[in-house]
Short mmCIF file of C-alpha atoms in Angstrom, two decimals:
data_model
loop_
_atom_site.label_atom_id
_atom_site.label_comp_id
_atom_site.label_asym_id
_atom_site.label_seq_id
_atom_site.Cartn_x
_atom_site.Cartn_y
_atom_site.Cartn_z
CA UNK A 93 105.96 129.65 77.54
CA UNK A 94 108.79 127.92 75.21
CA UNK A 95 111.18 127.72 77.87
CA UNK A 96 108.79 126.11 79.85
CA UNK A 97 107.59 123.53 77.20
CA UNK A 98 111.48 122.58 76.44
CA UNK A 99 111.95 122.13 80.45
CA UNK A 100 108.67 120.15 81.43
CA UNK A 101 109.38 117.83 77.96
CA UNK A 102 113.06 117.62 77.67
CA UNK A 103 113.04 116.40 81.65
CA UNK A 104 109.84 113.81 81.38
CA UNK A 105 112.30 112.56 78.15
CA UNK A 106 115.14 111.80 80.78
CA UNK A 107 112.68 109.49 82.83
CA UNK A 108 112.86 112.02 85.50
CA UNK A 109 109.70 111.73 88.16
CA UNK A 110 106.66 113.63 87.33
CA UNK A 111 106.91 116.24 90.21
CA UNK A 112 110.11 117.20 89.37
CA UNK A 113 109.54 117.79 86.67
CA UNK A 114 106.79 120.54 86.98
CA UNK A 115 108.88 121.77 89.96
CA UNK A 116 112.47 122.50 87.51
CA UNK A 117 110.33 123.73 83.77
CA UNK A 118 108.61 125.97 86.87
CA UNK A 119 111.47 126.89 88.65
CA UNK A 120 113.40 127.69 85.55
CA UNK A 121 110.85 130.27 84.05
CA UNK A 122 110.65 131.84 87.78
CA UNK A 123 114.52 132.17 87.44
CA UNK A 124 115.16 133.13 82.98
CA UNK A 125 112.58 135.41 83.02
CA UNK A 126 113.19 137.17 86.38
CA UNK A 127 108.58 136.31 87.47
CA UNK A 128 110.07 136.87 91.09
CA UNK A 129 112.35 136.17 94.16
CA UNK A 130 113.32 131.91 93.79
CA UNK A 131 111.63 131.88 97.38
CA UNK A 132 108.37 131.84 95.62
CA UNK A 133 109.15 128.26 94.70
CA UNK A 134 109.09 126.72 98.35
CA UNK A 135 106.43 129.11 99.36
CA UNK A 136 104.23 127.88 96.08
CA UNK A 137 105.43 124.53 97.25
CA UNK A 138 103.96 124.97 100.79
CA UNK A 139 100.70 127.22 99.87
CA UNK A 140 99.69 124.42 97.37
CA UNK A 141 99.45 121.62 100.55
CA UNK A 142 97.97 124.36 102.94
CA UNK A 143 94.80 123.00 102.64
CA UNK A 144 92.38 121.36 104.54
CA UNK A 145 90.39 118.93 102.32
CA UNK A 146 93.80 117.24 101.23
CA UNK A 147 94.04 115.87 104.29
CA UNK A 148 91.49 113.57 103.17
CA UNK A 149 94.08 111.90 101.04
CA UNK A 150 96.30 110.25 103.27
CA UNK A 151 92.97 109.14 105.70
CA UNK A 152 91.77 107.05 102.54
CA UNK A 153 95.07 105.79 101.39
CA UNK A 154 95.69 104.20 105.24
CA UNK A 155 91.79 102.39 104.75
CA UNK A 156 92.58 101.16 102.03
CA UNK A 157 96.01 99.66 103.17
CA UNK A 158 93.82 98.69 106.16
CA UNK A 159 91.18 96.85 104.63
CA UNK A 160 94.29 94.98 102.49
CA UNK A 161 95.82 94.45 105.25
CA UNK A 162 92.62 93.11 107.04
CA UNK A 163 92.19 90.53 104.08
CA UNK A 164 88.92 92.06 103.24
CA UNK A 165 89.28 91.34 99.75
CA UNK A 166 88.66 87.86 100.16
CA UNK A 167 85.60 88.32 101.91
CA UNK A 168 85.00 90.95 98.68
CA UNK A 169 85.98 88.15 96.37
CA UNK A 170 83.74 85.15 98.67
CA UNK A 171 80.82 87.35 97.74
CA UNK A 172 81.03 88.07 94.47
CA UNK A 173 81.85 84.67 93.40
CA UNK A 174 78.39 83.67 95.25
CA UNK A 175 76.34 86.15 93.11
CA UNK A 176 77.66 85.91 89.70
CA UNK A 177 80.17 83.17 89.75
CA UNK A 178 78.00 80.51 88.35
CA UNK A 179 77.15 82.57 85.04
CA UNK A 180 79.42 81.93 82.19
CA UNK A 181 82.49 83.99 82.72
CA UNK A 182 81.56 84.14 86.11
CA UNK A 183 85.59 84.33 87.88
CA UNK A 184 85.83 87.21 85.05
CA UNK A 185 82.01 89.01 86.55
CA UNK A 186 83.32 88.24 90.20
CA UNK A 187 86.91 90.66 89.03
CA UNK A 188 85.20 93.22 87.80
CA UNK A 189 82.25 92.86 90.67
CA UNK A 190 85.25 92.99 93.70
CA UNK A 191 87.41 95.83 91.75
CA UNK A 192 84.04 97.96 91.82
CA UNK A 193 82.70 97.10 95.05
CA UNK A 194 86.71 98.13 96.99
CA UNK A 195 86.33 100.92 94.70
CA UNK A 196 84.13 101.94 96.94
CA UNK A 197 87.28 101.92 99.70
CA UNK A 198 89.68 102.56 97.85
CA UNK A 199 89.43 105.18 95.70
CA UNK A 200 92.95 104.64 93.98
CA UNK A 201 92.41 102.57 90.59
CA UNK A 202 96.54 100.79 91.69
CA UNK A 203 95.50 100.29 94.46
CA UNK A 204 92.56 97.93 93.62
CA UNK A 205 94.67 96.11 90.90
CA UNK A 206 97.39 95.53 93.49
CA UNK A 207 95.18 94.28 96.11
CA UNK A 208 92.12 92.43 94.92
CA UNK A 209 93.04 92.52 91.40
CA UNK A 210 96.21 89.95 92.49
CA UNK A 211 93.74 87.48 93.79
CA UNK A 212 90.91 87.30 90.99
CA UNK A 213 93.98 87.23 88.71
CA UNK A 214 95.81 84.17 90.58
CA UNK A 215 92.46 82.61 90.62
CA UNK A 216 91.45 82.63 86.54
CA UNK A 217 94.22 81.55 85.77
CA UNK A 218 94.42 78.21 87.69
CA UNK A 219 90.07 78.01 86.78
CA UNK A 220 91.75 77.83 83.22
CA UNK A 221 91.35 81.52 81.73
CA UNK A 222 94.47 82.60 79.67
CA UNK A 223 96.58 84.54 82.09
CA UNK A 224 97.00 87.06 79.27
CA UNK A 225 93.03 87.59 79.37
CA UNK A 226 92.88 87.36 83.60
CA UNK A 227 95.58 90.34 83.50
CA UNK A 228 93.96 92.29 81.34
CA UNK A 229 90.26 92.13 82.70
CA UNK A 230 92.27 92.78 86.00
CA UNK A 231 93.46 96.08 84.78
CA UNK A 232 90.31 97.13 82.89
CA UNK A 233 88.48 96.65 85.82
CA UNK A 234 90.40 98.48 88.22
CA UNK A 235 89.63 101.75 85.85
CA UNK A 236 87.01 102.61 88.49
CA UNK A 237 88.95 102.74 91.11
CA UNK A 238 89.22 106.77 91.04
CA UNK A 239 85.27 106.63 89.13
CA UNK A 240 83.05 105.58 91.55
CA UNK A 241 83.33 107.19 95.45
CA UNK A 242 85.54 108.07 97.08
CA UNK A 243 87.69 109.29 95.22
CA UNK A 244 91.62 110.84 95.24
CA UNK A 245 91.39 112.17 92.44
CA UNK A 246 87.93 113.85 92.55
CA UNK A 247 89.54 115.59 95.91
CA UNK A 248 92.56 116.66 93.84
CA UNK A 249 90.39 118.38 91.13
CA UNK A 250 87.63 120.06 93.58
CA UNK A 251 90.90 121.67 94.93
CA UNK A 252 91.81 122.92 90.89
CA UNK A 253 88.30 124.13 90.12
CA UNK A 254 86.58 126.07 92.42
CA UNK A 255 83.64 125.04 90.20
CA UNK A 256 82.96 121.96 91.44
CA UNK A 257 83.09 120.62 95.19
CA UNK A 258 84.44 116.69 96.71
CA UNK A 259 80.81 116.34 97.57
CA UNK A 260 79.28 116.59 94.05
CA UNK A 261 81.79 114.99 92.40
CA UNK A 262 81.62 111.92 94.89
CA UNK A 263 77.68 111.88 93.80
CA UNK A 264 78.97 112.83 90.00
CA UNK A 265 80.78 109.32 89.50
CA UNK A 266 78.69 106.66 90.79
CA UNK A 267 76.96 106.03 87.76
CA UNK A 268 79.64 106.33 85.19
CA UNK A 269 81.55 103.93 87.41
CA UNK A 270 78.38 101.50 87.72
CA UNK A 271 78.35 101.95 83.94
CA UNK A 272 81.97 101.51 83.29
CA UNK A 273 81.63 98.20 85.24
CA UNK A 274 78.76 96.85 83.32
CA UNK A 275 80.36 97.13 80.09
CA UNK A 276 83.07 95.26 81.52
CA UNK A 277 80.81 92.53 82.39
CA UNK A 278 79.45 92.49 78.92
CA UNK A 279 82.55 92.21 77.23
CA UNK A 280 84.11 89.21 79.48
CA UNK A 281 80.63 87.88 78.50
CA UNK A 282 80.82 88.04 75.33
CA UNK A 283 84.08 86.65 74.70
CA UNK A 284 83.95 84.43 77.16
CA UNK A 285 80.92 82.74 75.18
CA UNK A 286 82.73 82.77 72.72
CA UNK A 287 85.82 81.18 74.25
CA UNK A 288 83.93 78.88 76.23
CA UNK A 289 85.13 80.20 79.57
CA UNK A 290 83.28 78.09 82.09
CA UNK A 291 81.21 79.79 85.55
CA UNK A 292 81.84 78.26 88.63
CA UNK A 293 80.73 74.73 89.30
CA UNK A 294 79.36 75.11 92.26
CA UNK A 295 76.31 77.82 93.33
CA UNK A 296 75.36 78.71 96.95
CA UNK A 297 71.89 77.26 98.67
CA UNK A 298 70.25 79.95 100.02
CA UNK A 299 70.98 79.30 103.28
CA UNK A 300 75.28 79.46 102.69
CA UNK A 301 74.55 82.99 100.08
CA UNK A 302 72.97 84.08 103.12
CA UNK A 303 75.70 83.39 105.50
CA UNK A 304 78.32 84.77 103.17
CA UNK A 305 76.59 87.94 102.84
CA UNK A 306 76.11 88.44 106.56
CA UNK A 307 79.73 88.11 106.25
CA UNK A 308 80.71 90.65 103.61
CA UNK A 309 78.00 93.02 105.00
CA UNK A 310 80.63 95.46 107.28
CA UNK A 311 82.81 95.54 104.19
CA UNK A 312 80.37 96.24 102.23
CA UNK A 313 78.54 99.08 104.83
CA UNK A 314 82.02 101.41 103.84
CA UNK A 315 80.48 103.12 100.39
CA UNK A 316 77.48 103.21 102.20
CA UNK A 317 78.22 105.55 105.81
CA UNK A 318 80.82 107.34 103.52
CA UNK A 319 78.40 108.64 100.55
CA UNK A 320 75.80 108.24 103.21
CA UNK A 321 77.38 110.45 106.00
CA UNK A 322 78.59 113.21 103.48
CA UNK A 323 75.10 113.53 102.36
CA UNK A 324 73.58 113.56 105.38
CA UNK A 325 75.66 116.31 106.77
CA UNK A 326 77.10 114.19 109.46
CA UNK A 327 80.40 114.78 108.35
CA UNK A 328 82.52 116.75 105.41
CA UNK A 329 84.52 114.41 102.51
CA UNK A 330 87.49 115.46 104.58
CA UNK A 331 86.12 114.08 108.33
CA UNK A 332 84.53 111.11 106.55
CA UNK A 333 88.06 109.83 105.39
CA UNK A 334 89.51 109.95 109.04
CA UNK A 335 86.09 107.55 109.74
CA UNK A 336 86.79 105.37 107.00
CA UNK A 337 89.70 104.97 108.74
CA UNK A 338 88.99 104.36 112.05
CA UNK A 339 85.96 102.15 110.71
CA UNK A 340 88.34 99.86 108.64
CA UNK A 341 90.85 99.43 111.67
CA UNK A 342 88.10 98.26 113.84
CA UNK A 343 86.69 95.89 111.39
CA UNK A 344 89.67 94.19 109.97
CA UNK A 345 91.07 93.92 114.02
CA UNK A 346 88.15 93.36 115.85
CA UNK A 347 85.44 91.88 113.11
CA UNK A 348 87.01 89.83 110.97
CA UNK A 349 89.58 89.75 113.47
CA UNK A 350 92.53 89.27 110.08
CA UNK A 351 94.36 92.47 110.84
CA UNK A 352 97.58 91.77 113.05
CA UNK A 353 98.60 95.31 115.24
CA UNK A 354 102.09 93.66 113.80
CA UNK A 355 101.73 94.28 109.91
CA UNK A 356 100.10 97.90 110.74
CA UNK A 357 103.95 99.42 111.41
CA UNK A 358 104.46 98.13 107.44
CA UNK A 359 100.93 99.32 106.09
CA UNK A 360 101.86 103.25 107.36
CA UNK A 361 104.82 103.28 106.00
CA UNK A 362 103.34 102.02 102.53
CA UNK A 363 100.61 104.75 103.35
CA UNK A 364 103.86 107.38 104.04
CA UNK A 365 105.37 106.25 100.89
CA UNK A 366 101.95 107.17 98.47
CA UNK A 367 100.97 110.02 100.49
CA UNK A 368 104.31 111.79 100.39
CA UNK A 369 103.86 111.11 96.23
CA UNK A 370 101.06 112.72 96.32
CA UNK A 371 101.43 115.31 97.99
CA UNK A 372 104.73 115.89 96.26
CA UNK A 373 102.86 116.42 92.28
CA UNK A 374 100.70 118.59 93.79
CA UNK A 375 103.08 121.03 95.56
CA UNK A 376 104.88 120.64 92.31
CA UNK A 377 101.98 121.60 90.27
CA UNK A 378 101.41 124.31 91.84
CA UNK A 379 104.50 126.19 90.98
CA UNK A 380 103.87 125.09 87.20
CA UNK A 381 100.06 126.61 87.92
CA UNK A 382 101.41 129.24 89.10
CA UNK A 383 103.95 130.07 85.70
CA UNK A 384 101.03 129.77 83.88
CA UNK A 385 99.06 132.04 85.22
CA UNK A 386 101.12 134.76 85.17
CA UNK A 387 102.27 134.28 81.73
CA UNK A 388 98.75 134.11 81.27
CA UNK A 389 97.98 130.93 78.86
CA UNK A 390 94.37 129.94 80.18
CA UNK A 391 93.51 133.42 78.80
CA UNK A 392 95.10 133.06 75.45
CA UNK A 393 93.97 129.40 75.00
CA UNK A 394 90.65 130.92 75.75
CA UNK A 395 90.72 133.07 72.96
CA UNK A 396 91.67 130.88 70.91
CA UNK A 397 89.33 128.63 72.11
CA UNK A 398 86.46 130.89 71.35
CA UNK A 399 88.06 132.15 67.68
CA UNK A 400 86.93 129.01 66.25
CA UNK A 401 83.56 129.19 66.61
CA UNK A 402 83.05 125.18 68.40
CA UNK A 403 79.58 123.98 70.20
CA UNK A 404 79.60 122.88 73.30
CA UNK A 405 79.63 119.24 72.00
CA UNK A 406 82.50 119.37 69.45
CA UNK A 407 84.17 121.19 72.37
CA UNK A 408 83.76 118.08 74.45
CA UNK A 409 84.94 115.40 71.73
CA UNK A 410 87.95 117.88 71.22
CA UNK A 411 88.83 117.71 74.70
CA UNK A 412 88.18 113.75 74.51
CA UNK A 413 90.64 113.13 71.96
CA UNK A 414 92.89 115.51 73.47
CA UNK A 415 92.82 113.83 76.36
CA UNK A 416 93.15 110.09 75.86
CA UNK A 417 96.06 111.42 73.67
CA UNK A 418 97.43 113.12 76.48
CA UNK A 419 97.07 110.31 79.17
CA UNK A 420 99.23 107.84 77.06
CA UNK A 421 102.38 109.41 78.39
CA UNK A 422 101.06 110.82 82.02
CA UNK A 423 99.03 109.72 84.92
CA UNK A 424 96.04 111.57 85.63
CA UNK A 425 96.73 113.28 89.26
CA UNK A 426 99.52 115.14 87.58
CA UNK A 427 97.17 115.46 84.03
CA UNK A 428 94.30 117.09 86.53
CA UNK A 429 96.63 119.21 88.16
CA UNK A 430 97.98 120.77 84.50
CA UNK A 431 95.51 120.96 82.42
CA UNK A 432 91.79 121.32 84.78
CA UNK A 433 92.94 125.30 85.04
CA UNK A 434 93.15 126.03 81.41
CA UNK A 435 90.39 123.65 80.47
CA UNK A 436 88.19 124.15 83.22
CA UNK A 437 87.49 128.11 82.02
CA UNK A 438 87.11 126.75 78.47
CA UNK A 439 84.19 124.79 79.36
CA UNK A 440 82.18 127.13 81.98
CA UNK A 441 82.43 129.76 78.55
CA UNK A 442 80.85 127.03 76.67
CA UNK A 443 77.93 126.76 78.63
CA UNK A 444 79.18 122.89 79.73
CA UNK A 445 77.88 121.65 83.11
CA UNK A 446 81.30 122.00 85.27
CA UNK A 447 80.17 118.05 86.87
CA UNK A 448 79.56 116.99 83.64
CA UNK A 449 83.30 118.41 82.65
CA UNK A 450 85.00 116.94 86.06
CA UNK A 451 83.67 113.14 85.13
CA UNK A 452 84.27 113.07 81.33
CA UNK A 453 88.04 114.23 82.13
CA UNK A 454 88.84 112.44 85.28
CA UNK A 455 87.39 109.14 82.81
CA UNK A 456 89.19 110.21 79.84
CA UNK A 457 92.41 110.54 82.33
CA UNK A 458 91.87 107.65 84.24
CA UNK A 459 91.49 105.40 80.54
CA UNK A 460 95.43 106.71 79.55
CA UNK A 461 96.81 103.92 82.74
CA UNK A 462 95.58 101.42 80.71
CA UNK A 463 97.11 102.98 77.10
CA UNK A 464 99.91 101.51 76.05
CA UNK A 465 102.75 102.65 76.13
CA UNK A 466 102.76 104.27 79.62
CA UNK A 467 99.75 102.76 81.11
CA UNK A 468 100.50 102.49 84.94
CA UNK A 469 97.94 99.83 85.98
CA UNK A 470 99.34 98.07 83.12
CA UNK A 471 102.72 97.83 84.79
CA UNK A 472 101.19 97.41 88.44
CA UNK A 473 99.30 94.65 87.02
CA UNK A 474 102.39 92.38 85.28
CA UNK A 475 103.80 93.24 88.41
CA UNK A 476 101.32 91.66 90.43
CA UNK A 477 100.43 88.99 87.67
CA UNK A 478 103.83 88.20 86.53
CA UNK A 479 101.92 87.65 83.08
CA UNK A 480 104.15 89.84 80.46
CA UNK A 481 103.45 92.78 79.45
CA UNK A 482 102.34 91.89 75.26
CA UNK A 483 100.07 89.35 76.54
CA UNK A 484 97.81 91.54 78.49
CA UNK A 485 98.00 94.20 75.44
CA UNK A 486 96.76 91.56 72.94
CA UNK A 487 94.09 90.99 75.23
CA UNK A 488 93.30 94.29 76.59
CA UNK A 489 91.65 96.18 73.70
CA UNK A 490 88.16 94.70 73.76
CA UNK A 491 88.00 96.45 77.33
CA UNK A 492 89.32 99.72 76.06
CA UNK A 493 87.23 99.92 73.10
CA UNK A 494 83.79 99.07 75.70
CA UNK A 495 85.27 101.87 78.01
CA UNK A 496 85.65 104.42 75.14
CA UNK A 497 82.08 103.72 74.25
CA UNK A 498 80.80 103.96 77.61
CA UNK A 499 83.24 107.39 77.60
CA UNK A 500 81.20 108.91 74.86
CA UNK A 501 77.55 108.21 76.20
CA UNK A 502 79.10 110.22 79.10
CA UNK A 503 79.60 113.12 76.49
CA UNK A 504 77.00 113.26 74.70
CA UNK A 505 74.61 112.35 77.78
CA UNK A 506 75.74 114.86 80.36
CA UNK A 507 72.80 113.49 82.39
CA UNK A 508 74.50 110.39 83.46
CA UNK A 509 76.99 111.81 85.12
CA UNK A 510 74.49 115.35 86.75
CA UNK A 511 71.42 114.17 87.51
CA UNK A 512 71.73 112.18 91.00
CA UNK A 513 73.70 114.95 92.69
CA UNK A 514 71.30 117.52 90.82
CA UNK A 515 68.90 115.53 92.52
CA UNK A 516 70.33 115.55 95.47
CA UNK A 517 71.00 118.78 95.48
CA UNK A 518 74.26 119.45 94.60
CA UNK A 519 74.30 121.55 91.64
CA UNK A 520 78.27 122.64 91.77
#
C-alpha cells in the first residue's frame, strides 16, 4: 500500500496525466509485490473498457459537439434571454439557464463552459458586467453539466458501483441540478441588485416570444427525448446516446441548417480526442482498482470506519469534507474510479441509500472543478474568456458558497435525490 501511494502521488506531483499515474502505480505494485504476471496490466485495461454501457460516452460527446457545431447554443441563449433577460442581472440569469439547458445535451461541465459559456461571457462583458464576474458565473453555472442528465460521469459511476443503474442516476440528478441552477440565479440576483447590474432593455412581445420558443423547441426536446425514451423503455441509456447523436445531426443540418458538412470531420476529431482521454482514464483505473482489491484496501477501510461508530449522517459529513478536499487536486472522473469502490460499500453498510450517496459523491467531486488551485473549469473558462485567473477567483466565492449550501441540503435531505427516481420505480 505504501508503494502504491508513493508512486501515485509522486508521479502526479511530476505533472504526469492522471490516467498514466494510476496505471504506473498499479503496474509498479504488481511487479514489486509479484502479485501477478505483468501481462495482467493490458488484460485489465482491456477488461475495464470491455463494457457495452461505455458506448454511451462517445455518442453523448458527439451529440454535444454536433449541437455546438450547429450553433444550437445561440438558439438556447436567445430563448433564455427572452425568458429572464429583462430582470435584474438578466444576462447572468440567461447564462445560468443556457448552461442548464445545454447540460441536458452535453453531459459535461467542460463542454458547457467552452460552448455556451464562452458566448454568454462575451455578451455579459459587452453589456458592462465585470470580466471576472462574468467568467466566474460561467464556470459556476457549468457545474450542472455532469449532474443534470445525460451525464458522462453518471455512466462511469454506474459501472463502478453495481448497486445503482444509469437510468436511476439520471433521474436522481434532475432535482439536484435544478437546485444548483436556482442557487446560482439567486446569488446572481443578490449581487446584481447590490451592484446595480441592469437587465436587457427590451422584452419580446407575446408573438415574438412565441416565435423564439417555437424556434428553440427542437433543441429543448433533446433532453425530453433522452429521459422520456429511457423511462418509457423505448431504449436503454446507451441506445439513447446514439439516438441523441442522430437527432443532433438532423436538427443542426436540416432543421436549423447551421451545421455544415465541412465541419463534421473536425467535430469527429474532437470527439475522438475527448473519448480517448476518458477511456484511457477508465482503462488505467481498472489496474489501480485491481491492486486495491488484492491489497484488501476497501475491506480494511470499512473495518476502520466501522470501529469509529459513526452514524450515517456523520459518515456523510465526513465524506463531504474529504471529497471537497480531494476534489481540489483531482478531476471528477478519476475521483469516481478511485474512491467509489472504497466508499460505496461503506455507505451501504451505514444504511445510506445508494442513489443518495451517488449524488453526494458526484456533486462533491464536480465542485472540485471550480475550487482553486487545480479546478479544471477555472482553466477552461480562463482560456475561452481570456480573463486573468485572479479576477475569476475573486468573484467566485459567493457562487461556491451557494453550491456548498445546496450540497448540505442534498446531504441532510436524501429525498431531494431519491424521491423522483423512487417514484418512477428506480429503487437502485
